[in-house]
PDB file of C-alpha atoms in Angstrom:
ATOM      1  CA  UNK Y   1     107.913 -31.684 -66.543  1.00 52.00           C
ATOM      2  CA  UNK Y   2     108.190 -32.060 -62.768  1.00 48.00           C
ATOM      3  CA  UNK Y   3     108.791 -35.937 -62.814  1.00 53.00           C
ATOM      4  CA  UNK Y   4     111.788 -35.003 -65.429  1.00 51.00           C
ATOM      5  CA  UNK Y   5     112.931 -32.213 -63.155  1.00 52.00           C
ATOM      6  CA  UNK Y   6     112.770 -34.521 -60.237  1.00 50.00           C
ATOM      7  CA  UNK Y   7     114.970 -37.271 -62.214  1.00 49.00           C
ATOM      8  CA  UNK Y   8     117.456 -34.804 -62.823  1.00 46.00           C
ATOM      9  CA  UNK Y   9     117.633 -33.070 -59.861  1.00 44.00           C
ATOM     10  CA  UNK Y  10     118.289 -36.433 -57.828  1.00 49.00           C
ATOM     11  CA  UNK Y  11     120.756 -37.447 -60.433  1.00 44.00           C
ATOM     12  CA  UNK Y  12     122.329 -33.668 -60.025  1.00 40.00           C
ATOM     13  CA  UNK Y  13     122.462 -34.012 -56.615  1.00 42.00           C
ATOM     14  CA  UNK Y  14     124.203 -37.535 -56.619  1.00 43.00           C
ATOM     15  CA  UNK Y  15     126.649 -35.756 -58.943  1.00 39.00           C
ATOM     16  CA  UNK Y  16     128.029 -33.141 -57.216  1.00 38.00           C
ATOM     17  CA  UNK Y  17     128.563 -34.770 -53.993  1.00 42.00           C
ATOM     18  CA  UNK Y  18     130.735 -36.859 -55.989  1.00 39.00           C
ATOM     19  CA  UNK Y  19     131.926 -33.749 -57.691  1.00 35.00           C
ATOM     20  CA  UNK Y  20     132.087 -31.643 -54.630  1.00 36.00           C
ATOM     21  CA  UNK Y  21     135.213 -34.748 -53.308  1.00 38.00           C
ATOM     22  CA  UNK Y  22     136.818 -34.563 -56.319  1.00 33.00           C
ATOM     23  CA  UNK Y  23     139.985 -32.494 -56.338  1.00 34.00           C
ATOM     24  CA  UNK Y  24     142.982 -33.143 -58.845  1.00 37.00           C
ATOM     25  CA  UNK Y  25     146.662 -33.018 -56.962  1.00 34.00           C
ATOM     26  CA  UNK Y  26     148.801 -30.141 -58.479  1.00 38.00           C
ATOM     27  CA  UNK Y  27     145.792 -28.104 -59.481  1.00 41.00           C
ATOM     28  CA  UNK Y  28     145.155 -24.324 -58.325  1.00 46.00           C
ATOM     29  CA  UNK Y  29     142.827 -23.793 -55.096  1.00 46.00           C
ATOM     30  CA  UNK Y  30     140.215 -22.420 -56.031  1.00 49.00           C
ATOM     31  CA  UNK Y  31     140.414 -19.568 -53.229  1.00 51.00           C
ATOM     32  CA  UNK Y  32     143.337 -18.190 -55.648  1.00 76.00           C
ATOM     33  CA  UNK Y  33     141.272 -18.497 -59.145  1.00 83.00           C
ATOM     34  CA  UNK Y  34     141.680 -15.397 -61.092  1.00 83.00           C
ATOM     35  CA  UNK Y  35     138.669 -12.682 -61.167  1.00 86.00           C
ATOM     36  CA  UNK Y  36     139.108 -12.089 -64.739  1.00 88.00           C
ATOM     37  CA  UNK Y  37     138.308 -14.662 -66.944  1.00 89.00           C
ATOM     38  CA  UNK Y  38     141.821 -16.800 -67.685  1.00 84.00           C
ATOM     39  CA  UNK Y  39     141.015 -17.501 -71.311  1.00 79.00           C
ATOM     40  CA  UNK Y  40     139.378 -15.306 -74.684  1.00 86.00           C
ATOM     41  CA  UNK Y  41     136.274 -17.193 -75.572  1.00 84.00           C
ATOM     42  CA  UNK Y  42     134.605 -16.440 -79.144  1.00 88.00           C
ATOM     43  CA  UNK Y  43     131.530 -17.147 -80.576  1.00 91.00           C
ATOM     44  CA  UNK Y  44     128.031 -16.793 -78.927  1.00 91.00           C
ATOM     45  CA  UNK Y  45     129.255 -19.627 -76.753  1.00 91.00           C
ATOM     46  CA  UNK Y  46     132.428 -18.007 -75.966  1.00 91.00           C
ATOM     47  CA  UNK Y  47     130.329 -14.757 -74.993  1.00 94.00           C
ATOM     48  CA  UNK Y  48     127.745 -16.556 -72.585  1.00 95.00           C
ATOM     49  CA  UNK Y  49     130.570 -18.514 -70.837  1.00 94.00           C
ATOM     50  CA  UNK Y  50     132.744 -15.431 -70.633  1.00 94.00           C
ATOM     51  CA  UNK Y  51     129.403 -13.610 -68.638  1.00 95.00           C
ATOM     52  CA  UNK Y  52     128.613 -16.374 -66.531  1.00 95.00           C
ATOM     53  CA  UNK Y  53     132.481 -16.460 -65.337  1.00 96.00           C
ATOM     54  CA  UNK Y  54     133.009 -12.968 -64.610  1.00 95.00           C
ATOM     55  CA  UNK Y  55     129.471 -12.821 -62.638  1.00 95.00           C
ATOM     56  CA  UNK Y  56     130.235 -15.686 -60.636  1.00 95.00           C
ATOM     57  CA  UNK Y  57     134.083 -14.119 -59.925  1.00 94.00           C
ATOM     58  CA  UNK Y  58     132.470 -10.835 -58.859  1.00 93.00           C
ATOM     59  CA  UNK Y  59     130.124 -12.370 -56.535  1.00 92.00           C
ATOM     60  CA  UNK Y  60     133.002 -14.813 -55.037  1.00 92.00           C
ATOM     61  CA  UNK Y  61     130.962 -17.969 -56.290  1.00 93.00           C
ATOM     62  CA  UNK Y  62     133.283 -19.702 -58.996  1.00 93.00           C
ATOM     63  CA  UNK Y  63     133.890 -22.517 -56.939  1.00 91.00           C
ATOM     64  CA  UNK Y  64     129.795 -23.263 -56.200  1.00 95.00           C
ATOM     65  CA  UNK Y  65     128.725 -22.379 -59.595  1.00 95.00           C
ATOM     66  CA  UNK Y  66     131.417 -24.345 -61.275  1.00 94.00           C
ATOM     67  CA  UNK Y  67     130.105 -27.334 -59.103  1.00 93.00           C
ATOM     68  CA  UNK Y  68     126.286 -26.677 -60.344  1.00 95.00           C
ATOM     69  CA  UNK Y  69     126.809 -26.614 -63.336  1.00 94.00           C
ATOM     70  CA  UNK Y  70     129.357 -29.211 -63.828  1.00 91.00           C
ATOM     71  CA  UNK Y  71     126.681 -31.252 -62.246  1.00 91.00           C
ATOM     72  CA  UNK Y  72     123.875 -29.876 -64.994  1.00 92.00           C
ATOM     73  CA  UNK Y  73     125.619 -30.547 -67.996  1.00 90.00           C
ATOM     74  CA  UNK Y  74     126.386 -33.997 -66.794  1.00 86.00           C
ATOM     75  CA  UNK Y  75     122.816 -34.508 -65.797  1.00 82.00           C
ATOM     76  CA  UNK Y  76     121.411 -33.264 -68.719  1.00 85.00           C
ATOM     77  CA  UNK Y  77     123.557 -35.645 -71.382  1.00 85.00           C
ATOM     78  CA  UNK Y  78     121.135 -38.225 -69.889  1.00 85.00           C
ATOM     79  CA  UNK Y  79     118.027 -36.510 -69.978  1.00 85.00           C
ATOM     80  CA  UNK Y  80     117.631 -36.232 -73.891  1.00 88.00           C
ATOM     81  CA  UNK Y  81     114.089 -35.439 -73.172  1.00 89.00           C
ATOM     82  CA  UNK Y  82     114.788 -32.160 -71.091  1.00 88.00           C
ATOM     83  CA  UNK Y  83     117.227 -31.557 -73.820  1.00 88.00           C
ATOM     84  CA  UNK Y  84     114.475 -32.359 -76.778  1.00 91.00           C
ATOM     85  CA  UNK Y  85     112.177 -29.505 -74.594  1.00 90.00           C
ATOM     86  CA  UNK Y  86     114.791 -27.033 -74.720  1.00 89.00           C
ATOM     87  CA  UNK Y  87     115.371 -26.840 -78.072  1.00 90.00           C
ATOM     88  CA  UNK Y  88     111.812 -27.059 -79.327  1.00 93.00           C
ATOM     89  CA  UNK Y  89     111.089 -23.964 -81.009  1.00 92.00           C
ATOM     90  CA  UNK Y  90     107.773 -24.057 -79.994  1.00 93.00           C
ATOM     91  CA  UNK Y  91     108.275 -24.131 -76.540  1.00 93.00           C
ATOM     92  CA  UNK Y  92     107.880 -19.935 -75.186  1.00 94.00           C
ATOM     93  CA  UNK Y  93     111.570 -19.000 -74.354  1.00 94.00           C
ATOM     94  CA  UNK Y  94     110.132 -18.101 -70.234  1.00 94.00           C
ATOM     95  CA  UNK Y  95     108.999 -21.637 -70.315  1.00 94.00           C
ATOM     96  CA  UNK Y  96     111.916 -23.234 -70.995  1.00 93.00           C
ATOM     97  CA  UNK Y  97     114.335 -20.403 -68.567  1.00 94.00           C
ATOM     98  CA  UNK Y  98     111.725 -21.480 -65.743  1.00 93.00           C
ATOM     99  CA  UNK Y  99     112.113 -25.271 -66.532  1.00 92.00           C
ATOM    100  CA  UNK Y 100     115.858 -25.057 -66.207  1.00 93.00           C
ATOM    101  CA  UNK Y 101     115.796 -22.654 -63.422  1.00 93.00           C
ATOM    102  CA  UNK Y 102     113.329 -25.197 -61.806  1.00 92.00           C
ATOM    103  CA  UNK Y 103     115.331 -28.029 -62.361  1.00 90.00           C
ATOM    104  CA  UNK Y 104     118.278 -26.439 -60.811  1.00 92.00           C
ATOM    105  CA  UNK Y 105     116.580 -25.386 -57.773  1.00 92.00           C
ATOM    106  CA  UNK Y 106     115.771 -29.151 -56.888  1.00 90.00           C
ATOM    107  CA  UNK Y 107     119.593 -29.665 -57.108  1.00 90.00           C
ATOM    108  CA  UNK Y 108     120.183 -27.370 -54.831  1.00 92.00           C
ATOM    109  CA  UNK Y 109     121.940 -24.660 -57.372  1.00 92.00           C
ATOM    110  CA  UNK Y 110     122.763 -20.893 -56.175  1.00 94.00           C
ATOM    111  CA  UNK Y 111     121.220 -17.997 -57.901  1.00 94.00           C
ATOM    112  CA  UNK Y 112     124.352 -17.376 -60.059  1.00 95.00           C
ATOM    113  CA  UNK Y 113     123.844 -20.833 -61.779  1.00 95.00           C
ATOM    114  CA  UNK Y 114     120.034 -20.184 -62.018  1.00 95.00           C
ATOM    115  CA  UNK Y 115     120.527 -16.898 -63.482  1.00 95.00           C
ATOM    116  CA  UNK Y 116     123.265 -18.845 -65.989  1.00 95.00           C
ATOM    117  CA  UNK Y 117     120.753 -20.786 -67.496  1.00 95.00           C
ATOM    118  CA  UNK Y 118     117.823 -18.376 -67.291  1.00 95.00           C
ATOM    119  CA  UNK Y 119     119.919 -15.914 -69.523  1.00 95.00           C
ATOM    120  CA  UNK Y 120     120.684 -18.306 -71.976  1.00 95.00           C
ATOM    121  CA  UNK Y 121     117.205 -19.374 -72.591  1.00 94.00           C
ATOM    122  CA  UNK Y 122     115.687 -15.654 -72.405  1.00 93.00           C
ATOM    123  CA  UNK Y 123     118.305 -14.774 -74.632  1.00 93.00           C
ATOM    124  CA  UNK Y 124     116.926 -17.513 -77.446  1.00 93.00           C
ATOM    125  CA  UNK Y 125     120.196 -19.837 -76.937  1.00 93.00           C
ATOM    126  CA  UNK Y 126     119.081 -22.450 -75.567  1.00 91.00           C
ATOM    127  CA  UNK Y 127     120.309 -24.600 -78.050  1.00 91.00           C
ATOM    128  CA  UNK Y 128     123.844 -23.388 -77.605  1.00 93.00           C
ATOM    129  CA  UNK Y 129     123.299 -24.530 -73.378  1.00 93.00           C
ATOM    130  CA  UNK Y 130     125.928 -27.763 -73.633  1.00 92.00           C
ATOM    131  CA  UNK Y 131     128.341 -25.512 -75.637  1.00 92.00           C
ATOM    132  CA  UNK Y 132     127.818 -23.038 -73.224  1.00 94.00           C
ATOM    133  CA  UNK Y 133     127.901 -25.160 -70.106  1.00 93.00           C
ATOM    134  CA  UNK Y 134     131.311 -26.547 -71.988  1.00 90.00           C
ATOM    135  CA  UNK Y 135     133.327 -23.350 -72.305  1.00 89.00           C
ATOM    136  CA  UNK Y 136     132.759 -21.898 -69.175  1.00 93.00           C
ATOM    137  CA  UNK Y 137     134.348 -25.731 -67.735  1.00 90.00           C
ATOM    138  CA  UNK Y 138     137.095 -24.759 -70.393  1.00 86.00           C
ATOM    139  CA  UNK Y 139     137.719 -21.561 -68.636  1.00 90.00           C
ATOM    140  CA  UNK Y 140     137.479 -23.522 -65.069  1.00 90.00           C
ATOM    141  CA  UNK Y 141     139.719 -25.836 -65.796  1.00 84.00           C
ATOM    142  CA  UNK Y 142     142.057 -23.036 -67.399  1.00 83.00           C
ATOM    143  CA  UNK Y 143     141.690 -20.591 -64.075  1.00 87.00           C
ATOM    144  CA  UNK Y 144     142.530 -24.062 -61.756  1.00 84.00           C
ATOM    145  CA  UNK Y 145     146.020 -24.355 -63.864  1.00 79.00           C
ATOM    146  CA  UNK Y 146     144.302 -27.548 -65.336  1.00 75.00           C
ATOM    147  CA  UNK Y 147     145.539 -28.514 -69.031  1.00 76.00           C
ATOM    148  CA  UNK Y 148     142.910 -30.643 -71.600  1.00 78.00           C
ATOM    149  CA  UNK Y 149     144.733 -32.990 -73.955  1.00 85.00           C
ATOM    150  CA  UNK Y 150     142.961 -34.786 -76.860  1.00 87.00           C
ATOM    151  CA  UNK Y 151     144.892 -37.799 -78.402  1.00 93.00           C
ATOM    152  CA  UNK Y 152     143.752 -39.410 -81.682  1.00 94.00           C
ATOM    153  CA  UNK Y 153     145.162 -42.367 -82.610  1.00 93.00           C
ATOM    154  CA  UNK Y 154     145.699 -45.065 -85.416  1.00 92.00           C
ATOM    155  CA  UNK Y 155     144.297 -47.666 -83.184  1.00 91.00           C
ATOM    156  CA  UNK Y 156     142.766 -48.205 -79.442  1.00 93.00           C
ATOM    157  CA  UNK Y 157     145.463 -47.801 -76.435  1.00 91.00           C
ATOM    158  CA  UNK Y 158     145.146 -49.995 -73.931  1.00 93.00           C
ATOM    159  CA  UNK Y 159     146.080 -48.843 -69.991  1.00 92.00           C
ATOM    160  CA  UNK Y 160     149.525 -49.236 -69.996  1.00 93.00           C
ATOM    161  CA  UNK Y 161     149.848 -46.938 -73.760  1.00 92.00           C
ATOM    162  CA  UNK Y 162     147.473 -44.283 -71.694  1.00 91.00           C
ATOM    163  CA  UNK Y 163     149.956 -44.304 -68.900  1.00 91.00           C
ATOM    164  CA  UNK Y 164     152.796 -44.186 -71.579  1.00 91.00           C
ATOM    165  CA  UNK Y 165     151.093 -41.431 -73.103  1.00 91.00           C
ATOM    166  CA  UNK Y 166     149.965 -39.629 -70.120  1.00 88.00           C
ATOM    167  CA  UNK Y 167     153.875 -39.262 -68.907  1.00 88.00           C
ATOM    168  CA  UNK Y 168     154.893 -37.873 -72.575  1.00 87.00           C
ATOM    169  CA  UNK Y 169     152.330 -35.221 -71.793  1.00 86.00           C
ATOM    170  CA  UNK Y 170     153.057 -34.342 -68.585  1.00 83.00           C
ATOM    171  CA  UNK Y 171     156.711 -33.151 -69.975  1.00 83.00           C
ATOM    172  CA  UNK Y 172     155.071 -30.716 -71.994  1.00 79.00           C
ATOM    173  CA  UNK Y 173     153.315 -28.980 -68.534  1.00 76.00           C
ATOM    174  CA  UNK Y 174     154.587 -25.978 -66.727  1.00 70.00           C
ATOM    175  CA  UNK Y 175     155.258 -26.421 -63.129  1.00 71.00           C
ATOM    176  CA  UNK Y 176     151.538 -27.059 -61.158  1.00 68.00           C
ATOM    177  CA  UNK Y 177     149.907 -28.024 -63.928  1.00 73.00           C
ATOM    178  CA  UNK Y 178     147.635 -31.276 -64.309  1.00 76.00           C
ATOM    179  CA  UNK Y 179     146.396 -32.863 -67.330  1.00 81.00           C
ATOM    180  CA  UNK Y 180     143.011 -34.351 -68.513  1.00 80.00           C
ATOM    181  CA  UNK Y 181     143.061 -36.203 -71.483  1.00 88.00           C
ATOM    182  CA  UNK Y 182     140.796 -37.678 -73.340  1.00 88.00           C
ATOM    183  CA  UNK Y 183     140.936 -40.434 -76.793  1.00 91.00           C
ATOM    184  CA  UNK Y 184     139.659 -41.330 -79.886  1.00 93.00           C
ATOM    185  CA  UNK Y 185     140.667 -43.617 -82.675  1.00 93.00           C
ATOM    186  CA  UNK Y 186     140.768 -42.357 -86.529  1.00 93.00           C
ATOM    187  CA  UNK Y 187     142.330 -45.277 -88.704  1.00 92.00           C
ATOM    188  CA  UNK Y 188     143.000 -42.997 -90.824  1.00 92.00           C
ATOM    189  CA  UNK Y 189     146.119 -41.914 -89.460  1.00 90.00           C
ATOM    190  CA  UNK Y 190     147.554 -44.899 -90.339  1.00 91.00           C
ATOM    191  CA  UNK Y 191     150.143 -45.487 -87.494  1.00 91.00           C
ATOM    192  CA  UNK Y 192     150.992 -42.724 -84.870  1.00 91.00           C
ATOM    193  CA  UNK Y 193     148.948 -40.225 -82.731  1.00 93.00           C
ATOM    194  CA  UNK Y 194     148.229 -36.428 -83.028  1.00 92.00           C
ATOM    195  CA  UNK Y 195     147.616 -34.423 -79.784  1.00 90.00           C
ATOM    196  CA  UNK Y 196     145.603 -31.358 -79.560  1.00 87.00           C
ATOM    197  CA  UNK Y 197     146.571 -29.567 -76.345  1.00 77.00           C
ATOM    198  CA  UNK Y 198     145.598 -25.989 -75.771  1.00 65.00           C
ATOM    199  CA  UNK Y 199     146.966 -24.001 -78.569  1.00 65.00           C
ATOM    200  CA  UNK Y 200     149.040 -26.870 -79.573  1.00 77.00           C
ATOM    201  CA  UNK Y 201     148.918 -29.340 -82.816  1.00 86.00           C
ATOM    202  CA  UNK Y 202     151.306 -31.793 -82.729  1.00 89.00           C
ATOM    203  CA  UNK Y 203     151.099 -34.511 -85.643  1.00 91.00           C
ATOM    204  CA  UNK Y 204     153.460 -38.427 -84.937  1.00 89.00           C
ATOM    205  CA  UNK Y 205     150.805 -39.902 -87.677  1.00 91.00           C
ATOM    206  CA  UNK Y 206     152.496 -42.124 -90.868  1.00 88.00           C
ATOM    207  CA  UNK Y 207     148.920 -40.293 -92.926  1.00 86.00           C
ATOM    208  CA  UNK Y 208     150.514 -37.100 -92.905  1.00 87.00           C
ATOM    209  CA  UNK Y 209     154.146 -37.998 -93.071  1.00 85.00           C
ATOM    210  CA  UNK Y 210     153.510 -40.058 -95.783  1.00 84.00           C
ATOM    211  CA  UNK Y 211     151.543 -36.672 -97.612  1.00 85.00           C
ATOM    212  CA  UNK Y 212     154.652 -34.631 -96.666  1.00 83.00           C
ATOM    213  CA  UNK Y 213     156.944 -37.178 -98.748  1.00 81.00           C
ATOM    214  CA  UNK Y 214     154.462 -37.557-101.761  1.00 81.00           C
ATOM    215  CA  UNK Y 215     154.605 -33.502-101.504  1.00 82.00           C
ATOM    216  CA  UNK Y 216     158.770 -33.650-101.508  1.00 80.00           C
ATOM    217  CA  UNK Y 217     159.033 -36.391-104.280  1.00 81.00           C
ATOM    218  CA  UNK Y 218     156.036 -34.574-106.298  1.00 75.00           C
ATOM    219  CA  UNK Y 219     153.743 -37.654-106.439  1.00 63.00           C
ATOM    220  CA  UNK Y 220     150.796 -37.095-107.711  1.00 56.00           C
ATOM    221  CA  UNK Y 221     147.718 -38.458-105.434  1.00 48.00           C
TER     222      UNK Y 221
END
């Protein structure tokens, strides 16, 4: 457990120096991030995340524990046997809270992140960690005026469709915000693109305009 600990904590650490750089132009400093958690979470998921923000907010440590744990859940997709030990069911729930909290410690996380992970696993979730370690980077990137854009579509863009894309999007913003989007490819849709954007659906595919006009014509499918 200590040579997998190791690996991740040297990979953690390589991580957030990287991470710790990073800084999107338009985006709110993190000095101003709202106390109160900028999103409603549901869900176990929702719940943990929620609790992990609003600790880290009280203790004025959004900005360090955002960077841990960013850090952790990036780590961890490439340790799938830390993630195997965590959600063994035979594995005592202390153990695994004191692996994680170990494994943090080597990459140099605060107590807030520590205690993050600890509850989770004490609390019998640790096989809701990613999800967890996901929403509370949903409610980051919400309290740094950040926006997350998933585009589907037809077939594969290539840079210059991005770009395209990434300007359409950026019309839809309020003033200082920044978008991350991300892409997938369902043939499905025919021709066209759907975008998922906060509480947004829109649908450009020819798969569903083409079921609207069956609908309007009453064709039978």
């Amino acid at each position: 457990r200590r040579r997998r600990c190791q690996t991740l904590a040297d990979r953690g650490a390589m991580l957030a120096r990287g991470l710790g750089r990073t800084r999107r132009a338009g985006t709110r400093a993190l000095s101003s991030l709202p106390e109160t958690p900028p999103l409603p979470l549901f869900g176990i998921g929702g719940r943990y995340a929620t609790a992990i923000y609003t600790a880290a907010a009280k203790k004025g440590e959004l900005e360090k524990v955002d960077t841990d744990l960013k850090a952790f859940s990036e780590a961890l997709e490439g340790m799938p046997a830390l993630t195997a030990f965590i959600g063994n069911p035979n594995v005592p729930r202390a153990e695994k809270a004191a692996t994680l909290v170990a494994c943090l410690d080597k990459m140099g996380g605060c107590t807030t992140s520590k205690n993050a992970v600890a509850v989770v696993a004490d609390g019998g979730r640790s096989t809701d960690l990613k999800k967890v370690l996901s929403m509370f980077n949903e409610l980051m990137v919400a309290a740094k005026g950040e926006v997350t854009a998933h585009v589907t579509t037809a077939q594969e863009l290539d840079a210059a469709g991005q770009a395209a894309m990434s300007k359409s999007l950026d019309e839809l913003l309020a003033k200082g915000q920044a978008v991350t989007v991300s892409y997938s490819v369902d043939p499905g849709l025919i021709s066209g693109h759907t975008i998922e954007m906060g509480d947004k659906f829109i649908d450009y595919s020819a798969a569903t305009q083409l079921k609207k006009l069956t609908a309007l014509l009453g064709i039978g499918v």
